[in-house]
Amino acid sequence: MVVRVVVNGVGTIGKRVAHAVKLQDDMKLVGISDIAPTPVLRTVLEPDGPLYKTDLYCSIPEMIENLTNAGMYVKGTLPELLESGKVDVVVDATPAGIGAKNKPMYEKYDVKVIFEGGEKADVADVTFNSFVNYEDAIGKKFVRVPSCNTTSLLRTLWALGQVCKIDEVFVSLTRRAVDPWEIKKGPVNALVPDMHVPSHHGPDVKTVMKDLDIKTFAIKSPTTLAHVHVVHVKTKNPPSVEDIKNTFNKTPRILLFKAEDGYNSTAEIIEHFRDILRPRYDMYEVAVWDETISVMKNDIFWAHAVHSEAIVIPENIDAIRAISGVERDKWKSIKKTDKSLGVK
Ligand SMILES: NC(=O)c1ccc[n+]([C@@H]2O[C@H](COP(=O)([O-])OP(=O)(O)OC[C@H]3O[C@@H](n4cnc5c(N)ncnc54)[C@H](O)[C@@H]3O)[C@@H](O)[C@H]2O)c1
């Protein structure tokens, strides 16, 4: 079976998911859909772009002239495409809150949907992480892939959970202010604490790891490269530092970087991904600073970096396999996805 996928909303996440779908031999990108002739949409459809020759649809029929008047060739509208029965799975990567508004359209045409982390958890039957609950998404109608911060915490805490029982987690998040291309948001010269305590990240992790006692506190900082988390875990049976490094090393999509090798900051880590010629310097992996992994009595600590634009892409691809039922074995899906994307 080849899963027929359309991506609705071709921005930061949508353009990457659409490109990643094209790299899978068990998926076919039947189209992309949007409402605005953004520079991103134009670029990805250019002859040199990663989505060249992909059929473009307009998500809202009344807005088709937005695209055609801008000189874009539009094959039809998204409702028409969904009605044709040629789509198995929609990945809705529209801005936060629009996915929930689109849901009645998806229900009308009886199509399966992956929503992104900007949507509230109740938009979907299950919030997904490849390692934690792949099986729960198999055959479901609506699945949500949570945000970048949540995905990094789910991966690392799942890995840690293989070597100890986690009693309590506290995470301090320093968030990148905006995606690099955004010019309208800040801060430019300030650190901005999130006044909601706990920040939404802890409750979001709990939509997947339901019994986890986790609290998070977030601060926005004027950088675009990556988020940094300082994680503190309490346990009654602490593993050794070596055990933690081993479980992180064994888990796909987690990489250890050493300050000793020159990786002291997000800048040097991101530079690594530029130098290995990753498309758009996408870092699909969670980058854990090796030297920060510490055990002090019953307390475990580490710091990791998260590339917000890229980290959720492998989980989106796995989620398509799970929701469509094309692959029921999570490890097979993870392996296939990672090979196609060049994940280390
Ligand atoms: N940007 C990130 O770093 C990041 C990381 C993880 C998760 N997410 C989540 O992914 C989702 C998408 O975010 P993004 O950053 O890619 O957004 P974006 O603003 O970069 O792109 C959104 C795209 O959707 C289009 N769009 C707007 N309204 C639409 C509609 N009604 N129908 C179809 N298309 C429409 C826009 O024209 C744009 O091309 C959100 O839920 C967000 O929270 C974002």
mmCIF file of N, CA, C and O in Angstrom, residues 153-208:
data_model
loop_
_atom_site.group_PDB
_atom_site.id
_atom_site.type_symbol
_atom_site.label_atom_id
_atom_site.label_comp_id
_atom_site.label_asym_id
_atom_site.label_seq_id
_atom_site.Cartn_x
_atom_site.Cartn_y
_atom_site.Cartn_z
ATOM 1 N N LEU A 153 11.212 16.470 24.764
ATOM 2 C CA LEU A 153 11.084 15.941 26.130
ATOM 3 C C LEU A 153 10.560 14.513 26.105
ATOM 4 O O LEU A 153 11.030 13.652 26.859
ATOM 5 N N LEU A 154 9.622 14.236 25.224
ATOM 6 C CA LEU A 154 9.092 12.867 25.134
ATOM 7 C C LEU A 154 10.193 11.884 24.730
ATOM 8 O O LEU A 154 10.315 10.808 25.299
ATOM 9 N N ARG A 155 11.003 12.269 23.748
ATOM 10 C CA ARG A 155 12.082 11.366 23.317
ATOM 11 C C ARG A 155 13.070 11.094 24.438
ATOM 12 O O ARG A 155 13.420 9.948 24.721
ATOM 13 N N THR A 156 13.564 12.167 25.081
ATOM 14 C CA THR A 156 14.623 11.983 26.080
ATOM 15 C C THR A 156 14.073 11.309 27.347
ATOM 16 O O THR A 156 14.745 10.447 27.922
ATOM 17 N N LEU A 157 12.869 11.680 27.753
ATOM 18 C CA LEU A 157 12.311 11.060 28.965
ATOM 19 C C LEU A 157 11.948 9.603 28.704
ATOM 20 O O LEU A 157 12.076 8.755 29.583
ATOM 21 N N TRP A 158 11.509 9.297 27.477
ATOM 22 C CA TRP A 158 11.252 7.889 27.146
ATOM 23 C C TRP A 158 12.561 7.104 27.260
ATOM 24 O O TRP A 158 12.593 6.017 27.852
ATOM 25 N N ALA A 159 13.634 7.671 26.723
ATOM 26 C CA ALA A 159 14.936 6.976 26.763
ATOM 27 C C ALA A 159 15.394 6.796 28.212
ATOM 28 O O ALA A 159 15.850 5.722 28.606
ATOM 29 N N LEU A 160 15.252 7.851 29.021
ATOM 30 C CA LEU A 160 15.663 7.743 30.425
ATOM 31 C C LEU A 160 14.812 6.694 31.150
ATOM 32 O O LEU A 160 15.321 5.932 31.980
ATOM 33 N N GLY A 161 13.532 6.643 30.801
ATOM 34 C CA GLY A 161 12.617 5.680 31.412
ATOM 35 C C GLY A 161 12.999 4.231 31.153
ATOM 36 O O GLY A 161 12.488 3.320 31.811
ATOM 37 N N GLN A 162 13.915 3.999 30.218
ATOM 38 C CA GLN A 162 14.382 2.630 29.952
ATOM 39 C C GLN A 162 15.397 2.185 31.013
ATOM 40 O O GLN A 162 15.663 1.000 31.165
ATOM 41 N N VAL A 163 15.975 3.163 31.762
ATOM 42 C CA VAL A 163 16.999 2.777 32.744
ATOM 43 C C VAL A 163 16.656 3.191 34.184
ATOM 44 O O VAL A 163 17.434 2.899 35.093
ATOM 45 N N CYS A 164 15.546 3.870 34.391
ATOM 46 C CA CYS A 164 15.132 4.158 35.782
ATOM 47 C C CYS A 164 13.663 4.530 35.805
ATOM 48 O O CYS A 164 13.063 4.821 34.769
ATOM 49 N N LYS A 165 13.106 4.494 37.007
ATOM 50 C CA LYS A 165 11.712 4.935 37.141
ATOM 51 C C LYS A 165 11.723 6.433 37.461
ATOM 52 O O LYS A 165 12.363 6.860 38.425
ATOM 53 N N ILE A 166 11.039 7.197 36.641
ATOM 54 C CA ILE A 166 11.027 8.658 36.808
ATOM 55 C C ILE A 166 9.936 9.038 37.813
ATOM 56 O O ILE A 166 8.773 8.696 37.623
ATOM 57 N N ASP A 167 10.336 9.725 38.906
ATOM 58 C CA ASP A 167 9.324 10.149 39.883
ATOM 59 C C ASP A 167 8.788 11.542 39.578
ATOM 60 O O ASP A 167 7.605 11.808 39.755
ATOM 61 N N GLU A 168 9.684 12.429 39.177
ATOM 62 C CA GLU A 168 9.273 13.823 39.010
ATOM 63 C C GLU A 168 10.220 14.505 38.022
ATOM 64 O O GLU A 168 11.414 14.183 37.994
ATOM 65 N N VAL A 169 9.689 15.434 37.249
ATOM 66 C CA VAL A 169 10.521 16.142 36.267
ATOM 67 C C VAL A 169 10.272 17.638 36.384
ATOM 68 O O VAL A 169 9.121 18.075 36.500
ATOM 69 N N PHE A 170 11.360 18.407 36.368
ATOM 70 C CA PHE A 170 11.236 19.859 36.251
ATOM 71 C C PHE A 170 12.101 20.304 35.076
ATOM 72 O O PHE A 170 13.269 19.917 34.978
ATOM 73 N N VAL A 171 11.538 21.111 34.191
ATOM 74 C CA VAL A 171 12.303 21.571 33.026
ATOM 75 C C VAL A 171 12.245 23.089 32.936
ATOM 76 O O VAL A 171 11.162 23.689 33.025
ATOM 77 N N SER A 172 13.406 23.681 32.756
ATOM 78 C CA SER A 172 13.496 25.108 32.516
ATOM 79 C C SER A 172 13.807 25.295 31.030
ATOM 80 O O SER A 172 14.838 24.821 30.540
ATOM 81 N N LEU A 173 12.899 25.951 30.317
ATOM 82 C CA LEU A 173 13.065 26.065 28.861
ATOM 83 C C LEU A 173 13.467 27.487 28.484
ATOM 84 O O LEU A 173 12.782 28.439 28.856
ATOM 85 N N THR A 174 14.547 27.612 27.716
ATOM 86 C CA THR A 174 14.876 28.893 27.092
ATOM 87 C C THR A 174 14.459 28.763 25.641
ATOM 88 O O THR A 174 15.037 27.964 24.886
ATOM 89 N N ARG A 175 13.444 29.499 25.269
ATOM 90 C CA ARG A 175 12.849 29.308 23.930
ATOM 91 C C ARG A 175 13.420 30.284 22.922
ATOM 92 O O ARG A 175 13.592 31.469 23.225
ATOM 93 N N ARG A 176 13.669 29.769 21.709
ATOM 94 C CA ARG A 176 14.034 30.689 20.627
ATOM 95 C C ARG A 176 12.827 31.592 20.379
ATOM 96 O O ARG A 176 11.681 31.137 20.462
ATOM 97 N N ALA A 177 13.070 32.866 20.094
ATOM 98 C CA ALA A 177 11.960 33.813 20.009
ATOM 99 C C ALA A 177 11.032 33.506 18.835
ATOM 100 O O ALA A 177 9.815 33.440 18.988
ATOM 101 N N VAL A 178 11.608 33.338 17.640
ATOM 102 C CA VAL A 178 10.813 33.155 16.419
ATOM 103 C C VAL A 178 11.583 32.253 15.465
ATOM 104 O O VAL A 178 12.762 31.996 15.659
ATOM 105 N N ASP A 179 10.890 31.804 14.420
ATOM 106 C CA ASP A 179 11.595 31.114 13.335
ATOM 107 C C ASP A 179 12.437 32.159 12.591
ATOM 108 O O ASP A 179 12.064 33.337 12.525
ATOM 109 N N PRO A 180 13.576 31.739 11.982
ATOM 110 C CA PRO A 180 14.520 32.709 11.403
ATOM 111 C C PRO A 180 13.919 33.659 10.377
ATOM 112 O O PRO A 180 14.351 34.805 10.261
ATOM 113 N N TRP A 181 12.912 33.197 9.630
ATOM 114 C CA TRP A 181 12.388 34.037 8.549
ATOM 115 C C TRP A 181 11.410 35.089 9.046
ATOM 116 O O TRP A 181 11.063 36.023 8.323
ATOM 117 N N GLU A 182 10.966 34.990 10.299
ATOM 118 C CA GLU A 182 9.900 35.886 10.769
ATOM 119 C C GLU A 182 10.462 37.251 11.155
ATOM 120 O O GLU A 182 11.430 37.330 11.906
ATOM 121 N N ILE A 183 9.830 38.316 10.665
ATOM 122 C CA ILE A 183 10.355 39.658 10.943
ATOM 123 C C ILE A 183 9.433 40.483 11.835
ATOM 124 O O ILE A 183 9.774 41.582 12.216
ATOM 125 N N LYS A 184 8.282 39.909 12.158
ATOM 126 C CA LYS A 184 7.319 40.748 12.867
ATOM 127 C C LYS A 184 7.253 40.494 14.368
ATOM 128 O O LYS A 184 6.524 41.163 15.079
ATOM 129 N N LYS A 185 7.992 39.486 14.842
ATOM 130 C CA LYS A 185 7.908 39.166 16.272
ATOM 131 C C LYS A 185 9.259 39.319 16.930
ATOM 132 O O LYS A 185 10.295 39.308 16.289
ATOM 133 N N GLY A 186 9.287 39.397 18.238
ATOM 134 C CA GLY A 186 10.528 39.528 18.992
ATOM 135 C C GLY A 186 10.556 38.548 20.123
ATOM 136 O O GLY A 186 9.907 37.510 20.016
ATOM 137 N N PRO A 187 11.296 38.816 21.179
ATOM 138 C CA PRO A 187 12.011 40.055 21.471
ATOM 139 C C PRO A 187 13.347 40.148 20.729
ATOM 140 O O PRO A 187 13.893 39.140 20.304
ATOM 141 N N VAL A 188 13.817 41.397 20.576
ATOM 142 C CA VAL A 188 15.126 41.612 19.967
ATOM 143 C C VAL A 188 16.177 41.823 21.052
ATOM 144 O O VAL A 188 17.322 41.423 20.913
ATOM 145 N N ASN A 189 15.775 42.442 22.154
ATOM 146 C CA ASN A 189 16.766 42.748 23.185
ATOM 147 C C ASN A 189 16.177 42.580 24.575
ATOM 148 O O ASN A 189 16.207 43.488 25.389
ATOM 149 N N ALA A 190 15.618 41.395 24.825
ATOM 150 C CA ALA A 190 15.026 41.160 26.145
ATOM 151 C C ALA A 190 14.880 39.666 26.369
ATOM 152 O O ALA A 190 14.823 38.891 25.407
ATOM 153 N N LEU A 191 14.812 39.263 27.619
ATOM 154 C CA LEU A 191 14.439 37.898 27.975
ATOM 155 C C LEU A 191 13.058 37.994 28.592
ATOM 156 O O LEU A 191 12.834 38.818 29.477
ATOM 157 N N VAL A 192 12.131 37.172 28.112
ATOM 158 C CA VAL A 192 10.735 37.338 28.512
ATOM 159 C C VAL A 192 10.220 36.075 29.195
ATOM 160 O O VAL A 192 9.946 35.073 28.526
ATOM 161 N N PRO A 193 10.098 36.102 30.522
ATOM 162 C CA PRO A 193 9.558 34.919 31.208
ATOM 163 C C PRO A 193 8.094 34.702 30.843
ATOM 164 O O PRO A 193 7.343 35.664 30.690
ATOM 165 N N ASP A 194 7.731 33.444 30.678
ATOM 166 C CA ASP A 194 6.332 33.079 30.440
ATOM 167 C C ASP A 194 5.599 33.242 31.772
ATOM 168 O O ASP A 194 6.003 32.644 32.776
ATOM 169 N N MET A 195 4.563 34.064 31.804
ATOM 170 C CA MET A 195 3.874 34.339 33.066
ATOM 171 C C MET A 195 2.957 33.193 33.477
ATOM 172 O O MET A 195 2.400 33.196 34.568
ATOM 173 N N HIS A 196 2.777 32.226 32.588
ATOM 174 C CA HIS A 196 1.968 31.060 32.957
ATOM 175 C C HIS A 196 2.880 30.011 33.567
ATOM 176 O O HIS A 196 3.796 29.518 32.906
ATOM 177 N N VAL A 197 2.642 29.708 34.830
ATOM 178 C CA VAL A 197 3.439 28.672 35.496
ATOM 179 C C VAL A 197 2.489 27.591 35.991
ATOM 180 O O VAL A 197 1.550 27.907 36.716
ATOM 181 N N PRO A 198 2.657 26.333 35.604
ATOM 182 C CA PRO A 198 3.662 25.871 34.662
ATOM 183 C C PRO A 198 3.358 26.351 33.248
ATOM 184 O O PRO A 198 2.198 26.605 32.908
ATOM 185 N N SER A 199 4.409 26.448 32.427
ATOM 186 C CA SER A 199 4.183 26.769 31.014
ATOM 187 C C SER A 199 3.415 25.608 30.382
ATOM 188 O O SER A 199 3.351 24.513 30.958
ATOM 189 N N HIS A 200 2.877 25.824 29.190
ATOM 190 C CA HIS A 200 1.996 24.801 28.596
ATOM 191 C C HIS A 200 2.743 23.518 28.227
ATOM 192 O O HIS A 200 2.136 22.488 27.963
ATOM 193 N N HIS A 201 4.083 23.572 28.253
ATOM 194 C CA HIS A 201 4.851 22.419 27.768
ATOM 195 C C HIS A 201 4.677 21.171 28.651
ATOM 196 O O HIS A 201 4.545 20.060 28.138
ATOM 197 N N GLY A 202 4.691 21.390 29.990
ATOM 198 C CA GLY A 202 4.529 20.243 30.894
ATOM 199 C C GLY A 202 3.193 19.545 30.680
ATOM 200 O O GLY A 202 3.153 18.334 30.410
ATOM 201 N N PRO A 203 2.079 20.298 30.755
ATOM 202 C CA PRO A 203 0.783 19.665 30.482
ATOM 203 C C PRO A 203 0.731 18.998 29.104
ATOM 204 O O PRO A 203 0.078 17.969 28.925
ATOM 205 N N ASP A 204 1.463 19.571 28.126
ATOM 206 C CA ASP A 204 1.444 18.964 26.787
ATOM 207 C C ASP A 204 2.155 17.599 26.797
ATOM 208 O O ASP A 204 1.689 16.650 26.165
ATOM 209 N N VAL A 205 3.281 17.517 27.525
ATOM 210 C CA VAL A 205 3.964 16.214 27.638
ATOM 211 C C VAL A 205 3.001 15.195 28.250
ATOM 212 O O VAL A 205 2.950 14.030 27.841
ATOM 213 N N LYS A 206 2.196 15.662 29.211
ATOM 214 C CA LYS A 206 1.277 14.737 29.894
ATOM 215 C C LYS A 206 0.131 14.242 29.007
ATOM 216 O O LYS A 206 -0.556 13.294 29.348
ATOM 217 N N THR A 207 -0.075 14.887 27.854
ATOM 218 C CA THR A 207 -1.095 14.348 26.945
ATOM 219 C C THR A 207 -0.611 13.038 26.318
ATOM 220 O O THR A 207 -1.395 12.279 25.775
ATOM 221 N N VAL A 208 0.705 12.790 26.411
ATOM 222 C CA VAL A 208 1.256 11.527 25.884
ATOM 223 C C VAL A 208 1.706 10.627 27.036
ATOM 224 O O VAL A 208 1.319 9.462 27.116
#
